[in-house]
């Protein structure tokens, strides 16, 4: 059997679990594509037989070799080069769901089917149409597959259950989620003011921090609680469904020493509007992480000036800071984070 063409066969329902295990073993071959078959099985390309992952069998790569690019798939469907030029250049696979921007794309249903052919473990393709409202609720449209928008996504050892039609998930923040799990120290007290489904709370708790997680959106909060349990960090996370400003105010009113934190995370693009509460909850010498969507021409001045202004307003002082650009937010606008030590 040629090791270059080996594949592990698993039940389709076990694809995500098997894929995560094969990656952990270091035997997943990401140079080839996963293939799905009519008998309800999936073949996952591997470099050598797995020793720790339960599979049905190890075989030579079954069936037709999967096409390597979306353009290849679309050509096979009869698309001309002009149409292919309008096809999406990127997309995100979140658990069993493919999330893609399809604005002005011809025949989006065919693009969806092509993406499913490329990602055999996925079963639904969603067209991303924007985020709106105080709770940053997504607008999506099912363009291919079974239409199941609820999924489980795994990255860097953290598990996120979510419904992509109900709550937002930013694939571009993957490195930042991992980063927050690495910067915390064991036992560190952290306030996550906009916890969502646990984007930063979960990796920080898994990294040893004691996290107070606040989320106002009831649907996101439901998934937050579920994800805390699924990741086994119940002892490290205290959850509140409330406005984060109210939670801080109640802590101050009760002179609760537990509401003075060594680190405050503000993972919301308009976080500057909540800086007074965030700095009130931060102990002297603590660190605040303020996210912002900022025009490139206003970097670094606008977010940094907003932090200094809030510090002065709350009788605090910014001792040191660093600004990091996370990703593009929109044309001419970047997602940035200001990491600041505040006295």
PDB file of C-alpha atoms in Angstrom, residues 90-92 94 98-103 125-131 138-141 143 169-172:
ATOM      1  CA  UNK A  90     -11.706  32.473   0.364  1.00  0.00           C
ATOM      2  CA  UNK A  91     -14.164  30.914   2.776  1.00  0.00           C
ATOM      3  CA  UNK A  92     -14.168  29.474   6.287  1.00  0.00           C
ATOM      4  CA  UNK A  94     -16.521  26.159  10.891  1.00  0.00           C
ATOM      5  CA  UNK A  98     -18.834  26.457   5.273  1.00  0.00           C
ATOM      6  CA  UNK A  99     -19.229  30.216   5.621  1.00  0.00           C
ATOM      7  CA  UNK A 100     -18.604  32.282   2.483  1.00  0.00           C
ATOM      8  CA  UNK A 101     -19.275  35.733   1.011  1.00  0.00           C
ATOM      9  CA  UNK A 102     -21.248  35.356  -2.228  1.00  0.00           C
ATOM     10  CA  UNK A 103     -22.205  38.932  -3.076  1.00  0.00           C
ATOM     11  CA  UNK A 125     -22.905  26.148   3.008  1.00  0.00           C
ATOM     12  CA  UNK A 126     -24.002  29.552   4.299  1.00  0.00           C
ATOM     13  CA  UNK A 127     -23.729  32.839   2.429  1.00  0.00           C
ATOM     14  CA  UNK A 128     -22.600  35.495   4.875  1.00  0.00           C
ATOM     15  CA  UNK A 129     -24.659  38.665   4.452  1.00  0.00           C
ATOM     16  CA  UNK A 130     -23.532  40.860   7.332  1.00  0.00           C
ATOM     17  CA  UNK A 131     -23.665  41.523  11.072  1.00  0.00           C
ATOM     18  CA  UNK A 138     -25.502  37.521  11.749  1.00  0.00           C
ATOM     19  CA  UNK A 139     -27.571  37.423   8.596  1.00  0.00           C
ATOM     20  CA  UNK A 140     -26.937  34.264   6.567  1.00  0.00           C
ATOM     21  CA  UNK A 141     -28.604  32.330   3.758  1.00  0.00           C
ATOM     22  CA  UNK A 143     -27.144  28.060  -0.424  1.00  0.00           C
ATOM     23  CA  UNK A 169     -18.079  33.668  14.778  1.00  0.00           C
ATOM     24  CA  UNK A 170     -15.040  35.339  13.257  1.00  0.00           C
ATOM     25  CA  UNK A 171     -12.635  32.835  11.664  1.00  0.00           C
ATOM     26  CA  UNK A 172     -10.082  35.639  11.327  1.00  0.00           C
TER      27      UNK A 172
END
